[in-house]
Coordinates of C-alpha atoms and ligand atoms in Angstrom, one line a residue:
Chain S
X1 CA -35.0 -14.1 9.0
X2 CA -31.3 -15.0 9.4
X3 CA -31.1 -17.6 6.7
X4 CA -27.5 -17.1 5.9
X5 CA -25.0 -19.7 7.1
X6 CA -21.3 -20.2 6.5
X7 CA -20.6 -23.2 4.2
X8 CA -19.0 -26.1 6.1
X9 CA -15.6 -25.1 4.8
X10 CA -16.0 -21.5 5.8
X11 CA -17.2 -22.5 9.3
X12 CA -14.1 -24.6 9.7
X13 CA -11.9 -21.7 8.5
X14 CA -13.7 -19.4 10.9
X15 CA -12.9 -21.7 13.8
X16 CA -9.3 -22.0 12.8
X17 CA -8.9 -18.2 12.5
X18 CA -10.4 -17.7 16.0
X19 CA -7.2 -19.2 17.4
X20 CA -5.0 -16.7 15.5
X21 CA -6.2 -13.5 17.0
X22 CA -6.3 -12.1 20.6
X23 CA -9.9 -11.2 20.1
X24 CA -12.7 -12.5 17.9
X25 CA -13.5 -8.9 16.8
X26 CA -10.6 -9.2 14.4
X27 CA -12.5 -11.8 12.4
X28 CA -14.9 -9.2 10.9
X29 CA -12.9 -8.6 7.7
X30 CA -11.9 -12.2 7.2
X31 CA -15.5 -13.2 7.7
X32 CA -16.9 -10.6 5.4
X33 CA -14.5 -11.9 2.7
X34 CA -15.7 -15.4 3.3
X35 CA -19.3 -14.3 3.0
X36 CA -18.6 -12.4 -0.2
X37 CA -16.8 -15.3 -1.8
X38 CA -19.7 -17.6 -0.8
X39 CA -22.5 -15.4 -2.0
X40 CA -21.0 -12.8 -4.3
X41 CA -22.2 -10.0 -2.1
X42 CA -23.0 -9.2 1.6
X43 CA -26.7 -9.3 2.4
X44 CA -28.4 -8.0 5.5
X45 CA -29.1 -11.6 6.6
X46 CA -25.4 -12.3 6.3
X47 CA -24.6 -9.3 8.5
X48 CA -27.1 -10.5 11.1
X49 CA -25.5 -13.9 11.1
X50 CA -22.0 -12.4 11.4
X51 CA -23.0 -10.0 14.2
X52 CA -24.3 -12.9 16.1
X53 CA -21.1 -14.9 15.6
X54 CA -18.9 -12.0 16.7
X55 CA -21.0 -10.9 19.6
X56 CA -21.8 -7.5 18.2
X57 CA -24.8 -5.7 16.5
X58 CA -25.7 -5.9 12.9
X59 CA -25.5 -2.1 12.8
X60 CA -21.9 -2.4 13.8
X61 CA -21.2 -4.9 11.0
X62 CA -23.0 -2.7 8.6
X63 CA -20.7 0.2 9.6
X64 CA -17.6 -1.8 9.1
X65 CA -18.7 -3.4 5.8
X66 CA -19.7 -0.1 4.3
X67 CA -16.3 1.6 5.2
X68 CA -14.4 -0.8 2.9
X69 CA -14.9 -0.2 -0.8
X70 CA -14.3 -3.8 -1.8
X71 CA -17.3 -5.2 0.0
X72 CA -20.4 -5.4 -2.3
X73 CA -23.5 -4.5 -0.3
X74 CA -25.7 -5.4 -3.2
X75 CA -25.4 -8.0 -5.9
X76 CA -23.1 -7.2 -8.8
X77 CA -22.3 -8.6 -12.2
X78 CA -20.6 -12.0 -12.7
X79 CA -17.5 -10.2 -14.0
X80 CA -16.3 -7.2 -12.0
X81 CA -14.1 -4.9 -14.1
X82 CA -12.3 -2.3 -12.0
X83 CA -10.1 0.1 -13.9
X84 CA -7.6 2.3 -12.1
X85 CA -8.3 6.0 -12.5
X86 CA -5.3 7.4 -10.6
X87 CA -2.4 9.5 -12.0
X88 CA 0.2 7.0 -13.4
X89 CA -2.6 5.1 -15.2
X90 CA -4.1 8.3 -16.5
X91 CA -0.8 9.5 -17.8
X92 CA -0.5 6.2 -19.7
X93 CA -3.9 6.4 -21.3
X94 CA -6.5 4.9 -18.9
X95 CA -9.2 7.2 -20.2
X96 CA -9.1 5.7 -23.6
X97 CA -9.3 2.3 -22.1
X98 CA -12.3 3.3 -20.0
X99 CA -14.3 4.7 -22.9
X100 CA -13.5 1.7 -25.0
X101 CA -14.9 -0.7 -22.3
X102 CA -18.0 1.5 -21.9
X103 CA -18.7 1.5 -25.6
X104 CA -18.1 -2.2 -25.9
X105 CA -20.4 -3.2 -23.1
X106 CA -22.9 -0.4 -23.5
X107 CA -22.9 0.7 -19.9
X108 CA -21.1 3.4 -18.0
X109 CA -18.7 3.0 -15.1
X110 CA -20.7 2.6 -11.9
X111 CA -23.2 0.5 -13.7
X112 CA -24.0 -3.2 -14.3
X113 CA -25.2 -4.7 -17.6
X114 CA -28.9 -5.7 -17.6
X115 CA -28.0 -9.4 -17.9
X116 CA -25.9 -9.1 -14.7
X117 CA -22.8 -10.2 -16.5
X118 CA -20.5 -7.1 -16.2
X119 CA -20.1 -4.5 -13.5
X120 CA -17.8 -1.5 -14.2
X121 CA -16.1 0.3 -11.4
X122 CA -13.5 3.0 -11.4
X123 CA -10.9 2.5 -8.6
X124 CA -8.0 4.3 -7.1
X125 CA -4.3 3.2 -7.6
X126 CA -4.1 -0.6 -7.7
X127 CA -0.3 -0.6 -7.1
X128 CA 0.4 -1.4 -10.8
X129 CA 1.7 2.0 -11.8
X130 CA 4.8 0.6 -13.5
X131 CA 2.5 -1.6 -15.7
X132 CA -0.1 1.1 -16.3
X133 CA -2.8 1.3 -17.4
X134 CA -4.1 -1.4 -15.1
X135 CA -7.4 -3.0 -14.0
X136 CA -8.6 -5.9 -11.9
X137 CA -10.9 -8.5 -13.4
X138 CA -12.6 -10.3 -10.5
X139 CA -9.5 -11.5 -8.5
X140 CA -6.9 -11.1 -11.2
X141 CA -4.9 -8.1 -12.4
X142 CA -4.7 -7.2 -16.1
X143 CA -1.9 -4.8 -16.8
X144 CA -0.3 -2.8 -19.6
X145 CA -3.8 -2.5 -21.0
X146 CA -4.4 -1.8 -24.6
X147 CA -7.6 -1.7 -26.6
X148 CA -6.6 -5.0 -28.2
X149 CA -6.1 -6.7 -24.8
X150 CA -9.6 -5.5 -23.8
X151 CA -11.1 -6.9 -27.0
X152 CA -9.4 -10.2 -26.5
X153 CA -10.6 -10.6 -23.0
X154 CA -14.1 -9.4 -23.4
X155 CA -14.8 -11.1 -26.8
X156 CA -14.4 -14.5 -25.2
X157 CA -16.9 -13.7 -22.5
X158 CA -19.7 -11.7 -24.1
Chain Z
X1 CA 24.1 1.8 -10.5
X2 CA 21.9 -1.1 -9.4
X3 CA 22.8 -2.8 -6.1
X4 CA 20.8 -5.9 -5.3
X5 CA 20.3 -6.5 -1.6
X6 CA 16.5 -7.0 -1.3
X7 CA 16.0 -7.9 -4.9
X8 CA 18.9 -10.3 -5.2
X9 CA 16.8 -13.4 -5.9
X10 CA 14.1 -11.7 -8.0
X11 CA 15.3 -13.0 -11.3
X12 CA 15.9 -16.6 -10.3
X13 CA 13.4 -19.0 -11.6
X14 CA 10.8 -20.1 -9.0
X15 CA 12.5 -17.9 -6.4
X16 CA 9.3 -17.8 -4.4
X17 CA 9.4 -21.5 -3.7
X18 CA 11.0 -22.6 -0.4
X19 CA 13.4 -25.1 -1.9
X20 CA 14.8 -22.5 -4.4
X21 CA 14.8 -19.8 -1.7
X22 CA 16.8 -21.8 0.7
X23 CA 19.3 -22.8 -1.9
X24 CA 19.8 -19.1 -2.6
X25 CA 20.5 -18.1 1.0
X26 CA 17.0 -17.6 2.6
X27 CA 16.8 -18.4 6.3
X28 CA 20.6 -18.4 6.5
X29 CA 20.5 -15.5 9.0
X30 CA 18.7 -17.7 11.6
X31 CA 21.8 -19.5 12.8
X32 CA 23.5 -16.2 13.6
X33 CA 20.3 -14.7 14.9
X34 CA 19.9 -17.1 17.7
X35 CA 23.5 -16.7 18.9
X36 CA 22.6 -13.0 19.4
X37 CA 20.4 -11.6 22.2
X38 CA 17.4 -9.6 21.1
X39 CA 19.1 -6.4 22.3
X40 CA 22.1 -7.2 20.1
X41 CA 19.9 -7.6 17.1
X42 CA 18.2 -4.3 17.7
X43 CA 21.6 -2.6 18.2
X44 CA 22.9 -4.1 14.9
X45 CA 19.8 -2.7 13.1
X46 CA 20.3 0.7 14.8
X47 CA 24.0 0.7 13.8
X48 CA 23.0 -0.1 10.2
X49 CA 21.0 3.1 10.0
X50 CA 18.1 1.3 8.4
X51 CA 15.1 3.6 7.9
X52 CA 11.5 2.8 7.3
X53 CA 10.6 2.3 3.6
X54 CA 6.8 2.9 4.0
X55 CA 7.1 6.6 3.4
X56 CA 8.2 8.2 6.7
X57 CA 11.8 7.1 6.9
X58 CA 11.8 6.6 10.6
X59 CA 14.8 4.9 12.1
X60 CA 13.8 1.3 12.4
X61 CA 15.9 0.1 15.4
X62 CA 15.0 3.1 17.5
X63 CA 11.3 2.4 16.8
X64 CA 11.8 -1.2 18.1
X65 CA 13.2 0.2 21.3
X66 CA 9.9 1.9 22.1
X67 CA 8.5 -1.5 23.2
X68 CA 8.5 -1.2 27.0
X69 CA 10.5 -3.7 29.1
X70 CA 7.5 -4.7 31.2
X71 CA 4.0 -5.0 30.0
X72 CA 1.0 -7.3 30.6
X73 CA -0.2 -8.1 27.1
X74 CA 1.9 -9.8 24.4
X75 CA 4.1 -7.8 21.9
X76 CA 3.2 -7.9 18.2
X77 CA 4.9 -7.2 15.0
X78 CA 2.6 -6.0 12.2
X79 CA 3.8 -5.8 8.6
X80 CA 2.3 -3.0 6.5
X81 CA 1.6 -4.5 3.1
X82 CA -1.2 -2.0 2.3
X83 CA 0.8 -0.4 -0.5
X84 CA -1.8 2.1 -1.7
X85 CA 0.2 5.3 -2.1
X86 CA -0.2 6.3 -5.8
X87 CA 3.0 5.7 -7.6
X88 CA 4.1 2.9 -5.3
X89 CA 4.3 -0.8 -6.4
X90 CA 7.5 -2.2 -4.8
X91 CA 6.3 -4.3 -1.8
X92 CA 4.4 -6.5 -4.2
X93 CA 7.7 -7.4 -5.9
X94 CA 9.1 -8.7 -2.7
X95 CA 5.9 -10.8 -2.0
X96 CA 5.9 -12.1 -5.5
X97 CA 9.5 -13.0 -6.0
X98 CA 10.9 -13.5 -2.5
X99 CA 8.2 -14.1 0.0
X100 CA 10.6 -16.1 2.1
X101 CA 12.9 -13.1 2.5
X102 CA 10.0 -11.3 4.1
X103 CA 9.3 -14.2 6.4
X104 CA 13.0 -14.4 7.3
X105 CA 12.9 -10.7 8.1
X106 CA 9.8 -11.2 10.2
X107 CA 11.5 -13.9 12.3
X108 CA 14.6 -11.6 12.8
X109 CA 12.5 -8.6 13.8
X110 CA 10.0 -10.4 15.9
X111 CA 12.8 -12.0 17.9
X112 CA 14.4 -8.6 18.4
X113 CA 11.2 -7.1 19.9
X114 CA 10.1 -10.2 21.7
X115 CA 7.0 -10.9 19.6
X116 CA 5.6 -14.4 19.2
X117 CA 2.9 -13.5 16.8
X118 CA 3.2 -11.3 13.7
X119 CA 0.6 -10.2 11.2
X120 CA 0.9 -9.2 7.6
X121 CA -1.8 -6.7 6.7
X122 CA -2.1 -6.8 2.9
X123 CA -4.3 -4.6 0.7
X124 CA -7.5 -6.4 -0.4
X125 CA -6.8 -6.0 -4.1
X126 CA -3.6 -7.9 -3.9
X127 CA -5.3 -11.3 -4.2
X128 CA -2.5 -12.9 -6.2
X129 CA 0.1 -11.7 -3.8
X130 CA -1.9 -12.8 -0.8
X131 CA -2.1 -16.3 -2.2
X132 CA 1.7 -16.2 -2.9
X133 CA 2.4 -15.1 0.6
X134 CA 0.1 -17.6 2.2
X135 CA 1.7 -20.4 0.2
X136 CA 5.1 -19.3 1.5
X137 CA 3.8 -19.1 5.0
X138 CA 2.4 -22.6 4.7
X139 CA 5.7 -23.9 3.4
X140 CA 7.6 -22.3 6.3
X141 CA 5.3 -23.8 8.9
X142 CA 5.7 -27.2 7.3
X143 CA 9.5 -27.3 7.7
X144 CA 9.5 -25.5 11.0
X145 CA 10.7 -22.0 10.0
X146 CA 7.4 -20.9 11.7
X147 CA 5.6 -22.4 14.7
X148 CA 6.8 -23.8 18.0
X149 CA 10.5 -24.1 17.6
X150 CA 11.9 -21.9 14.8
X151 CA 14.5 -24.0 13.0
X152 CA 15.0 -26.1 16.1
X153 CA 15.7 -23.1 18.3
X154 CA 14.0 -22.3 21.5
X155 CA 11.8 -19.6 20.0
X156 CA 8.2 -19.7 18.9
X157 CA 6.6 -17.5 16.3
X158 CA 3.2 -17.5 14.5
X159 CA 2.5 -15.5 11.4
X160 CA -0.9 -14.6 10.1
X161 CA -1.9 -13.0 6.9
X162 CA -4.8 -10.6 7.1
X163 CA -6.5 -9.0 4.1
X164 CA -7.7 -5.5 3.9
X165 CA -10.7 -4.6 1.8
X166 CA -10.0 -1.3 0.0
X167 CA -9.2 1.8 2.0
X168 CA -6.1 3.9 1.4
X169 CA -6.2 5.2 4.9
X170 CA -5.6 1.7 6.3
X171 CA -1.9 2.2 5.3
X172 CA -1.6 4.7 8.1
X173 CA -0.3 2.6 11.0
X174 CA -2.9 3.3 13.7
X175 CA -5.7 3.0 11.1
X176 CA -4.2 -0.3 10.1
X177 CA -4.3 -1.6 13.6
X178 CA -7.9 -0.4 14.1
X179 CA -8.7 -2.4 10.9
X180 CA -6.8 -5.4 12.2
X181 CA -8.9 -5.2 15.3
X182 CA -11.9 -5.6 13.1
X183 CA -13.1 -2.0 13.1
X184 CA -13.3 0.8 10.5
X185 CA -9.9 2.1 9.5
X186 CA -10.0 5.4 11.5
X187 CA -6.6 6.7 12.5
X188 CA -6.1 7.0 16.3
X189 CA -5.4 10.2 18.1
X190 CA -1.8 9.8 19.2
X191 CA -0.4 11.2 22.5
X192 CA 2.6 13.5 22.2
X193 CA 5.3 11.4 23.9
X194 CA 7.0 8.7 22.0
X195 CA 5.4 5.3 22.5
X196 CA 4.8 2.2 20.5
X197 CA 1.5 1.3 18.7
X198 CA -1.0 -0.9 20.4
X199 CA -2.8 -4.0 19.1
X200 CA -5.6 -5.1 21.6
X201 CA -3.5 -3.5 24.4
X202 CA -0.3 -5.2 23.4
X203 CA 2.7 -3.0 22.5
X204 CA 3.2 -3.2 18.7
X205 CA 5.6 -2.3 16.0
X206 CA 4.3 -1.6 12.5
X207 CA 6.9 -1.8 9.8
X208 CA 6.7 -1.7 6.0
X209 CA 7.4 -4.9 3.9
X210 CA 10.6 -3.6 2.4
X211 CA 12.0 -2.4 5.7
X212 CA 11.6 -5.9 7.2
X213 CA 12.9 -7.5 4.1
X214 CA 16.1 -5.5 4.5
X215 CA 16.9 -6.9 8.0
X216 CA 18.3 -10.4 7.1
X217 CA 21.1 -8.8 5.1
X218 CA 22.0 -6.7 8.0
X219 CA 22.0 -9.6 10.4
X220 CA 23.9 -11.9 8.0
X221 CA 26.5 -9.4 6.7
X222 CA 26.7 -7.0 9.6
X223 CA 25.8 -3.3 9.7
X224 CA 29.0 -2.1 8.0
X225 CA 28.1 -4.0 4.8
X226 CA 24.7 -2.3 4.7
X227 CA 26.3 1.1 5.4
X228 CA 28.8 0.5 2.5
X229 CA 25.9 1.6 0.3
X230 CA 24.1 4.9 0.3
X231 CA 24.9 8.0 2.3
X232 CA 25.5 8.8 5.9
X233 CA 21.9 9.8 6.7
X234 CA 20.4 7.4 4.2
X235 CA 22.3 4.2 4.4
X236 CA 21.7 1.2 2.2
X237 CA 19.4 0.8 -0.7
X238 CA 15.8 1.3 -1.7
X239 CA 13.4 -0.2 -4.3
X240 CA 12.7 2.8 -6.4
X241 CA 9.7 2.9 -8.7
X242 CA 9.5 4.6 -12.1
X243 CA 6.1 5.3 -13.6
X244 CA 4.2 7.7 -15.7
X245 CA 5.9 9.2 -18.8
X246 CA 9.1 7.2 -18.7
X247 CA 10.4 4.8 -21.3
X248 CA 11.3 1.9 -19.0
X249 CA 8.9 1.9 -16.0
X250 CA 9.5 -0.6 -13.2
X251 CA 11.1 -1.2 -9.9
X252 CA 14.9 -0.9 -9.5
X253 CA 17.0 -1.3 -6.4
X254 CA 19.4 1.5 -6.1
X255 CA 21.7 2.7 -3.4
X256 CA 20.6 6.0 -1.8
X257 CA 22.5 9.1 -3.1
X258 CA 22.4 8.4 -6.9
X259 CA 21.6 11.3 -9.1
X260 CA 17.9 11.6 -10.2
X261 CA 18.7 12.8 -13.7
X262 CA 21.1 9.9 -14.2
X263 CA 18.4 7.5 -13.0
X264 CA 16.0 9.0 -15.5
X265 CA 18.4 8.7 -18.4
X266 CA 20.3 5.5 -17.6
X267 CA 17.7 3.4 -15.9
X268 CA 14.5 4.9 -17.1
X269 CA 15.7 5.4 -20.7
X270 CA 14.5 9.0 -20.7
X271 CA 11.0 10.4 -21.0
X272 CA 8.6 8.4 -23.1
X273 CA 8.2 9.2 -26.8
X274 CA 11.2 11.5 -26.8
X275 CA 9.3 14.3 -25.1
X276 CA 10.6 16.8 -22.6
X277 CA 10.1 16.4 -18.9
X278 CA 7.8 18.9 -17.2
X279 CA 7.7 17.6 -13.6
X280 CA 8.5 14.8 -11.2
X281 CA 6.5 13.6 -8.2
X282 CA 9.5 12.0 -6.4
X283 CA 8.2 9.5 -3.9
X284 CA 4.5 8.6 -4.2
X285 CA 1.7 11.2 -4.6
X286 CA 2.1 12.6 -1.1
X287 CA 5.4 14.3 -2.0
X288 CA 5.6 17.9 -3.2
X289 CA 5.9 18.1 -7.0
X290 CA 9.2 19.2 -8.6
X291 CA 9.6 21.2 -11.8
X292 CA 12.0 19.7 -14.3
X293 CA 14.4 22.7 -13.8
X294 CA 14.6 21.9 -10.1
X295 CA 15.9 18.3 -10.3
X296 CA 19.4 18.7 -11.8
X297 CA 21.2 18.6 -8.4
X298 CA 18.9 16.2 -6.7
X299 CA 20.2 12.9 -5.4
X300 CA 17.9 10.1 -4.3
X301 CA 18.2 10.3 -0.5
X302 CA 16.2 11.8 2.4
X303 CA 18.5 14.8 2.8
X304 CA 18.6 16.0 -0.8
X305 CA 14.9 15.8 -1.4
X306 CA 14.2 17.6 1.8
X307 CA 16.7 20.4 0.8
X308 CA 14.8 20.7 -2.5
X309 CA 11.5 21.2 -0.8
X310 CA 10.1 17.7 -1.2
X311 CA 10.6 14.3 0.3
X312 CA 11.7 10.8 -0.6
X313 CA 8.5 9.2 0.5
X314 CA 8.1 5.6 -0.8
X315 CA 10.6 6.1 -3.6
X316 CA 7.9 5.8 -6.2
X317 CA 8.6 8.5 -8.8
X318 CA 6.0 9.7 -11.2
X319 CA 7.2 11.5 -14.3
X320 CA 5.1 14.0 -16.2
X321 CA 5.9 15.2 -19.7
X322 CA 5.7 18.6 -21.3
X323 CA 2.2 18.1 -22.9
X324 CA 0.5 17.3 -19.6
X325 CA -1.7 19.8 -17.8
X326 CA -0.6 20.2 -14.2
X327 CA -4.0 21.4 -13.0
X328 CA -5.5 18.3 -14.5
X329 CA -3.0 16.1 -12.8
X330 CA -3.7 17.9 -9.5
X331 CA -7.4 17.3 -10.0
X332 CA -6.8 13.6 -10.5
X333 CA -4.9 13.4 -7.2
X334 CA -7.5 15.5 -5.4
X335 CA -10.2 13.1 -6.5
X336 CA -8.1 10.5 -4.8
X337 CA -7.6 12.4 -1.6
X338 CA -11.2 13.5 -1.5
X339 CA -12.3 9.9 -1.9
X340 CA -9.8 8.5 0.7
X341 CA -10.1 11.0 3.5
X342 CA -11.6 8.9 6.3
X343 CA -13.9 11.8 7.3
X344 CA -13.2 11.9 11.0
X345 CA -11.8 15.5 11.0
X346 CA -13.9 18.3 9.5
X347 CA -10.9 20.3 8.0
X348 CA -9.7 17.2 6.1
X349 CA -13.1 16.1 4.9
X350 CA -14.2 19.6 3.8
X351 CA -10.8 20.8 2.6
X352 CA -10.2 17.9 0.2
X353 CA -13.7 18.2 -1.1
X354 CA -13.4 21.9 -1.6
X355 CA -10.1 21.8 -3.5
X356 CA -11.5 19.0 -5.7
X357 CA -14.6 21.0 -6.5
X358 CA -12.8 24.2 -7.4
X359 CA -10.3 22.3 -9.6
X360 CA -13.3 20.8 -11.4
X361 CA -14.8 24.2 -11.9
X362 CA -11.7 25.8 -13.3
X363 CA -10.9 22.9 -15.6
X364 CA -14.4 23.4 -17.1
X365 CA -13.3 26.9 -18.0
X366 CA -15.4 28.5 -15.3
X367 CA -12.5 29.6 -13.1
X368 CA -12.1 33.1 -11.7
X369 CA -9.1 34.9 -10.1
X370 CA -10.6 34.3 -6.7
X371 CA -10.5 30.5 -7.1
X372 CA -6.7 30.3 -6.8
X373 CA -6.8 32.1 -3.5
X374 CA -9.7 30.0 -2.3
X375 CA -7.5 26.9 -2.9
X376 CA -4.7 28.5 -0.8
X377 CA -7.3 29.1 1.9
X378 CA -8.4 25.5 1.8
X379 CA -4.8 24.5 2.3
X380 CA -4.6 26.6 5.4
X381 CA -7.7 24.8 6.6
X382 CA -6.2 21.4 5.9
X383 CA -3.3 22.5 8.0
X384 CA -5.6 22.9 11.0
X385 CA -6.1 20.4 13.8
X386 CA -6.5 16.9 12.5
X387 CA -6.0 13.4 13.9
X388 CA -3.5 12.2 11.4
X389 CA -0.9 13.6 9.0
X390 CA -3.1 12.9 5.9
X391 CA -4.6 16.4 5.9
X392 CA -1.4 18.4 6.5
X393 CA 0.4 16.4 3.8
X394 CA -2.4 17.1 1.3
X395 CA -2.0 20.8 2.1
X396 CA 1.7 20.6 1.6
X397 CA 1.4 19.0 -1.8
X398 CA -1.4 21.3 -3.0
X399 CA 0.7 24.2 -2.1
X400 CA 3.5 22.9 -4.2
X401 CA 1.3 22.5 -7.3
X402 CA -0.2 25.9 -6.9
X403 CA 3.1 27.7 -6.3
X404 CA 5.2 26.0 -8.9
X405 CA 2.8 26.0 -11.7
X406 CA 1.0 29.2 -11.0
X407 CA 1.3 30.1 -14.7
X408 CA -1.0 27.2 -15.6
X409 CA -3.5 28.1 -13.0
X410 CA -3.4 31.8 -14.1
X411 CA -4.4 30.8 -17.6
X412 CA -7.4 28.9 -16.3
X413 CA -8.4 31.4 -13.5
X414 CA -9.4 34.4 -15.5
X415 CA -11.1 37.6 -14.3
Ligands
LIG501 C1 -2.2 8.3 4.8 C2 -1.1 7.4 5.0 C3 -0.9 6.2 4.3 C4 0.1 5.3 4.5 N1 0.2 4.2 3.7 C5 1.2 3.3 3.9 C6 1.3 2.1 3.1 O1 0.5 1.9 2.2 N2 2.3 1.3 3.4 C7 3.3 1.6 4.3 O2 4.2 0.8 4.6 N3 3.2 2.7 5.1 C8 2.2 3.6 4.9 N4 2.1 4.7 5.7 C9 3.1 4.9 6.7 C10 2.7 4.1 8.0 O3 1.9 4.9 8.8 C11 3.9 3.7 8.9 O4 4.7 4.9 9.1 C12 4.8 2.7 8.2 O5 4.1 1.6 7.9 C13 5.9 2.3 9.2 O6 6.8 1.4 8.6 P1 8.3 1.8 8.3 O7 8.9 2.6 9.4 O8 9.0 0.5 8.1 O9 8.2 2.6 7.0 C14 1.1 5.6 5.5 C15 1.0 6.8 6.2 C16 -0.1 7.7 6.0 C17 -0.2 8.9 6.9
LIG502 S1 -6.7 13.9 8.9 FE1 -8.2 13.1 7.4 S2 -7.6 10.9 7.1 FE2 -6.5 11.6 9.0 S3 -8.0 11.1 10.6 FE3 -8.5 13.2 10.0 S4 -10.1 12.9 8.4 FE4 -9.1 10.9 8.7
LIG503 S1 -1.9 4.8 -10.7 FE1 -3.0 3.1 -11.6 S2 -2.0 1.4 -10.6 FE2 -1.1 3.1 -9.6

């Protein structure tokens, strides 16, 4: 059933990385990242594929992948909005930002819009406390959030 | 007040690019470095009094000496760029504005401990900073600051960037190494005697980004120049972070020993919106909270904060104004700790969850007098036998919130 395969580029990267660690076990996180960038999420087939490559069991890979919150073990929306909920952001008004986003997209945090466009997630401190409130938008950070900034960003994508 | 050692090049345009970095002094320590023996480098760092900037404040040079003289497997240096302690956002500045300073520090430090491969473990969310860092590493390889013969000298060093994937506990050094070995980030049980960390059986030093970025100055200018700033027990400078209810949030490099109230007024511009200060969390969320009336004599150094019942931590200060509820802030942090406990130890897993639940209940107006005591009991449980210091430090901060703001809990915990 293992239909997943690394893209040519990722396979090459995998081989390069093998030389940079004393043991191939270290490649689990880098490989899970490559899978997620390739597919958008990490499927069971991909885990079977990776287990085979690293010489371990799919269960082992599952245990690793599920420990780290950034790995998506099911498909998510095209745009992943992750708003920081920790103290400095809260003190600077993250709650207002969160409810504004919820109202705008019509879904709650922890949910994905029906058209699979947006997924909303609350996350812990992003390391942007000095530019709070902060969120990440796919791979990018958006900081010093205001309602206007959210509108500007989302209105172009909706 | 500001002294720029680590942040010296931050404001220069394109300071992250190799050409600009070199023009502004980066890699200039290497000529001197290779005239010194590794032992001499370590001695210089010990003499400088440099202390770890990742939160613990351990003496850096002494830690390097824990690498045994003889061992089978190679030695490694691992840079902790996990930066996940709430209130902390300083290491990213170094990686954004002066990644070559970090690489230079890595060369200095790897040479001192005899490592030929170093790793930077960077938190998964820092995608931009990982790219920045990787570009700098690629540049350094291209011109020979990394690789077979560092700057033409008879010393080889490889540097690999490794991305985490979202887990606060991976900032704890042994959990970080478990994660770097490809496993779940579970802290390791550490034997009592002093010894190094281990990466696949090789003796390993784990140091914070800022710690290592402080080394080139010490090598270049000598330990006395570093000691010229700060205090006896806290020499040098630190990148302090200001966040929360403060007018000018940001990262500022200051010598140790400056007055906290002066920093709030002169650098921070005072509390936001002209309000009064209620409390300060002095060095990342894992430090005991201080009431505004306690900070008047505090200076920003390890000794002073300890004397005042808290700690310097990562230097990331969170300011809380008069209109903010402390029980609510505590609940916010306990959601964090509850979520981030790795779950290996029962007291930690259960204790964090318990306090979080009770706080939720009393904030809903359903608190009773018993709840306050139950939280104190939970703290005792958290202080039980656990693998890492996560649980006891959570107990210690919970105690500080409960004791110092008892009045606010009393109002919520009615008969
Ligand atoms: C729960 C926990 C989280 C930690 N997170 C970090 C972190 O994000 N960054 C860091 O440098 N050190 C962190 N530390 C401290 C590290 O364990 C380690 O002491 C440090 O990286 C050593 O470097 P230093 O001596 O240069 O500070 C953490 C410790 C604990 C107990
Ligand atoms: S104290 Fe908490 S975080 Fe540390 S190992 Fe135990 S369960 Fe994990
Ligand atoms: S508290 Fe939100 S980024 Fe740190």
